[in-house]
Amino acid sequence: MATTCILSGWALECAPPNRIFEERNLSEIIVVTSGKGGVGKTTTSASLGCGLARRGKRVALIDFDIGLRNLDLIMGCERRVVYDFVNVINGDCTLKQALIKDKRVEGLHVLAASQTRDKDALTEEGVQRVLDELNSEGFDYVLCDSPAGIEKGAHLAMYFADRAVVVVNPEVSSVRDSDRILGLLASKTRRAENGNGGVKEHLLLTRYNPRRVASGEMMSVNDVKEILGLDVIGVVPESTDVLAASNSGVPVILNDASDAADAYEDAVGRLLGEQLPLRFLEERKRGFLARMFGG
């Protein structure tokens, strides 16, 4: 039976004193973004999402690249897409109908983008409604896979974010374009508008090749870090495993024999607050037999 509480002159119906309520943190929204296309955003979104889910978190991956839709391919669930992000926003289906549950990792779900609509199909109100519902459904993390550039889809992917993973290749044009994205994160997000300290930004480098860095063909981690002024959350080495994983519809982080998988696992740990040294910054020394026979 409810009891009556008196607070500032108001009578409130309160729960019985023996009923215990658990407070749950809000879903943390992380946008995976970049200024330049083709740097590995979707690969990163898929791997970070898998990594967080394998650590017991409930994770939703949302593809904001309306009209193209690649996240479902990387996740290997393209044949299971019945309803998409735009269908949910337009009320054509419920969120539960559109979410695709991953068959390999418990707690991981995918919300695919539409292939038949354009970017204008997304609205700020519609996106907020979906994010609010994901929060009410108990998701710990929502990862927003942003399209490249600064158009509407990219803006909405970052607008509600609490944190941003800025994906950069260690070459000049990618770094320059990412600097533009940092300016938008600092000024065009809800946190920036509300004065809530802005979006926490992390830098993740992909396709890193220490040999090319040593020869001056590629920027070093310190070069990129100094230009963009961000802490590095991960360095993913250049690897054929990434392309092979994408083609097979299996996020590369699930390949336990891959250096790229180890790099993404490290990045997941750092997202969760673990203090881990950066790896894969130096070229791996080959043994005697490898040098003799070209291995």
XYZ file of C-alpha atoms in Angstrom:
295
model
C 0.000 0.000 0.000
C 1.334 3.433 -0.940
C 2.255 5.924 1.728
C 1.888 9.708 1.566
C 4.985 11.932 1.457
C 4.927 15.670 2.147
C 7.386 17.745 0.091
C 7.246 21.560 0.008
C 3.535 21.546 0.814
C 2.636 18.956 -1.827
C 1.198 15.540 -0.970
C 2.762 12.822 -3.137
C 1.906 9.175 -3.438
C 5.126 7.271 -2.696
C 6.081 3.634 -3.126
C 5.986 1.359 -0.102
C 9.145 1.682 1.998
C 10.147 -1.954 1.329
C 10.151 -1.536 -2.445
C 13.617 -0.972 -3.888
C 14.170 0.863 -7.156
C 17.403 0.564 -9.093
C 18.625 3.658 -10.865
C 19.860 2.999 -14.387
C 22.263 5.252 -16.203
C 21.100 6.795 -19.459
C 22.271 5.298 -22.718
C 25.596 6.765 -23.783
C 25.471 7.953 -27.386
C 28.723 7.657 -29.337
C 29.061 8.970 -32.875
C 31.713 7.431 -35.129
C 32.590 10.166 -37.595
C 35.177 11.572 -39.993
C 35.529 14.332 -42.521
C 36.627 12.070 -45.354
C 34.963 8.973 -46.738
C 36.590 5.569 -46.953
C 38.614 5.807 -43.742
C 36.929 2.916 -41.923
C 34.034 4.449 -39.972
C 31.634 1.574 -40.540
C 34.306 -1.035 -39.821
C 35.061 0.872 -36.617
C 31.392 1.165 -35.629
C 30.853 -2.560 -36.114
C 33.974 -3.572 -34.204
C 33.445 -1.179 -31.294
C 29.826 -2.277 -31.024
C 30.795 -5.963 -30.991
C 33.554 -5.315 -28.469
C 31.265 -3.458 -26.063
C 28.580 -6.133 -26.352
C 31.095 -8.920 -25.688
C 31.842 -7.145 -22.414
C 28.245 -7.503 -21.328
C 26.841 -4.184 -22.566
C 23.585 -3.777 -24.459
C 24.504 -2.012 -27.691
C 22.511 -0.573 -30.602
C 24.268 0.256 -33.868
C 22.477 2.819 -36.050
C 23.393 3.469 -39.698
C 22.890 7.170 -40.479
C 24.117 6.867 -44.081
C 20.667 7.127 -45.647
C 20.631 6.071 -49.309
C 23.794 3.970 -49.180
C 23.510 1.585 -46.189
C 26.721 -0.344 -45.510
C 26.535 -1.200 -41.816
C 24.232 -4.170 -42.396
C 26.742 -5.558 -44.929
C 29.656 -5.269 -42.511
C 27.519 -6.919 -39.817
C 26.392 -9.679 -42.170
C 22.672 -9.065 -41.627
C 21.677 -7.456 -44.950
C 19.242 -10.266 -45.800
C 17.425 -9.780 -42.499
C 16.558 -6.111 -43.067
C 12.767 -5.747 -43.270
C 12.289 -2.299 -41.726
C 14.852 0.487 -41.446
C 15.669 3.672 -39.536
C 13.402 5.841 -41.713
C 10.500 3.392 -41.331
C 10.752 3.802 -37.550
C 10.883 7.605 -37.770
C 7.863 7.665 -40.101
C 5.860 5.324 -37.866
C 5.677 2.548 -40.469
C 6.855 0.063 -37.840
C 7.937 -0.109 -34.230
C 11.545 0.137 -33.145
C 11.459 -3.490 -31.994
C 10.353 -4.589 -35.457
C 13.261 -2.769 -37.096
C 16.061 -3.739 -34.696
C 18.035 -6.742 -35.927
C 19.491 -8.901 -33.177
C 23.016 -10.099 -33.879
C 23.280 -13.895 -33.911
C 26.900 -14.013 -32.738
C 27.101 -11.513 -29.869
C 24.496 -11.322 -27.122
C 23.090 -7.852 -26.499
C 24.046 -6.401 -29.912
C 21.399 -4.960 -32.250
C 21.515 -3.189 -35.640
C 19.178 -0.527 -37.027
C 19.813 -0.334 -40.769
C 19.606 2.756 -42.958
C 17.168 3.098 -45.837
C 18.468 2.509 -49.362
C 15.519 4.148 -51.088
C 15.237 7.492 -49.289
C 17.468 10.566 -49.178
C 19.051 12.359 -46.243
C 16.029 14.662 -45.822
C 14.063 11.680 -44.517
C 15.846 12.145 -41.190
C 14.518 14.784 -38.826
C 15.863 16.024 -35.519
C 12.610 15.159 -33.774
C 12.485 11.705 -35.307
C 16.075 10.881 -34.399
C 15.560 12.073 -30.825
C 12.437 9.929 -30.519
C 14.344 6.810 -31.603
C 17.244 7.551 -29.256
C 14.858 8.150 -26.360
C 13.162 4.825 -27.032
C 16.493 2.995 -27.149
C 17.282 4.518 -23.777
C 13.943 3.387 -22.355
C 14.635 -0.120 -23.695
C 17.738 -0.313 -21.511
C 20.563 -0.006 -24.037
C 23.877 0.950 -22.452
C 25.431 2.312 -25.642
C 24.077 3.643 -28.917
C 26.708 3.880 -31.663
C 25.813 6.201 -34.536
C 27.648 5.307 -37.749
C 27.873 8.687 -39.456
C 28.204 9.365 -43.174
C 31.294 11.311 -44.151
C 31.248 15.063 -44.532
C 29.061 17.788 -43.081
C 25.624 17.261 -44.651
C 22.376 16.597 -42.793
C 22.892 12.908 -42.008
C 26.297 13.610 -40.495
C 24.938 16.532 -38.487
C 22.106 14.466 -36.998
C 24.450 11.565 -36.253
C 26.601 13.836 -34.080
C 23.956 16.230 -32.724
C 22.825 14.087 -29.766
C 26.220 12.506 -29.049
C 27.872 12.326 -25.657
C 31.148 11.152 -27.157
C 32.719 11.073 -30.605
C 35.239 8.684 -32.112
C 36.921 10.585 -34.949
C 38.336 8.099 -37.447
C 41.385 9.298 -39.360
C 43.811 7.827 -41.846
C 47.342 9.137 -41.197
C 47.475 11.267 -44.340
C 47.057 14.988 -44.868
C 43.629 15.206 -46.526
C 41.994 12.942 -43.930
C 43.492 14.915 -41.046
C 42.513 18.261 -42.561
C 38.909 17.179 -43.141
C 38.667 15.778 -39.607
C 39.713 19.157 -38.219
C 36.529 20.564 -39.778
C 34.476 17.878 -38.046
C 36.000 18.818 -34.686
C 34.787 22.358 -35.204
C 31.238 21.096 -35.733
C 31.415 18.843 -32.681
C 32.444 21.855 -30.611
C 29.650 24.118 -31.861
C 26.781 22.265 -33.569
C 25.774 19.586 -31.048
C 23.106 19.632 -28.359
C 25.750 19.523 -25.636
C 27.485 22.550 -27.140
C 24.225 24.465 -27.439
C 23.232 23.664 -23.849
C 26.666 24.460 -22.430
C 27.092 20.942 -21.033
C 30.813 20.758 -21.648
C 30.613 19.651 -25.257
C 31.160 16.223 -26.773
C 34.091 14.181 -25.473
C 36.276 13.493 -28.513
C 38.566 10.536 -29.162
C 40.953 9.939 -32.054
C 41.231 6.559 -33.756
C 43.786 6.002 -36.504
C 43.200 3.323 -39.129
C 45.429 1.736 -41.795
C 48.550 2.632 -39.851
C 51.782 1.358 -41.384
C 54.956 1.929 -39.286
C 57.230 1.184 -42.249
C 55.618 3.927 -44.323
C 55.774 6.282 -41.338
C 59.510 5.629 -41.009
C 60.036 6.348 -44.710
C 58.100 9.624 -44.517
C 55.205 8.418 -46.688
C 52.689 8.546 -43.837
C 52.085 10.784 -40.836
C 53.006 9.422 -37.422
C 50.595 9.075 -34.506
C 52.256 12.040 -32.795
C 51.922 14.151 -35.959
C 48.178 13.525 -36.153
C 47.705 13.936 -32.418
C 49.551 17.278 -32.432
C 47.504 18.671 -35.346
C 44.090 17.610 -34.050
C 44.825 17.971 -30.343
C 43.032 14.771 -29.341
C 43.974 11.800 -27.217
C 44.397 8.621 -29.241
C 41.976 5.861 -28.324
C 43.282 3.351 -30.851
C 45.742 2.676 -33.656
C 44.546 0.021 -36.101
C 47.354 -1.378 -38.276
C 47.000 -1.711 -42.032
C 45.782 -5.257 -42.581
C 44.196 -7.384 -45.292
C 42.091 -8.901 -42.493
C 39.888 -5.785 -42.472
C 38.840 -6.130 -46.120
C 38.386 -9.880 -45.781
C 36.159 -9.369 -42.737
C 34.062 -6.735 -44.511
C 33.546 -8.975 -47.527
C 32.457 -11.868 -45.338
C 30.078 -9.846 -43.163
C 32.001 -10.541 -39.962
C 33.356 -7.555 -37.960
C 37.140 -7.812 -37.876
C 37.205 -7.665 -34.068
C 35.793 -11.215 -34.079
C 38.942 -12.502 -35.833
C 40.997 -13.503 -32.810
C 44.122 -14.051 -34.944
C 44.210 -10.495 -36.326
C 46.298 -7.554 -35.126
C 43.455 -5.292 -36.258
C 41.111 -7.167 -33.908
C 43.552 -6.685 -31.023
C 43.759 -2.965 -31.822
C 39.975 -2.613 -31.731
C 39.790 -4.587 -28.476
C 42.276 -2.109 -26.996
C 40.122 0.792 -28.222
C 37.044 -0.731 -26.554
C 38.979 -1.043 -23.311
C 40.010 2.599 -23.458
C 36.414 3.657 -24.145
C 35.525 1.895 -20.912
C 38.263 3.728 -19.008
C 41.069 1.160 -19.062
C 44.634 2.460 -19.176
C 46.323 0.516 -21.980
C 49.559 1.232 -23.864
C 49.283 1.876 -27.590
C 50.435 -1.016 -29.736
C 51.358 -1.502 -33.408
C 53.325 1.749 -33.580
C 56.530 0.053 -34.701
C 57.226 -2.379 -37.503
C 57.277 -5.955 -36.268
C 60.769 -7.428 -36.577
C 60.934 -10.529 -38.733
C 62.803 -13.610 -37.605
C 65.779 -15.152 -39.377
C 63.759 -17.701 -41.397
C 61.233 -15.022 -42.430
C 64.063 -12.827 -43.736
C 65.639 -15.754 -45.559
C 62.469 -16.952 -47.260
C 60.568 -13.661 -47.558
C 57.909 -14.446 -44.929
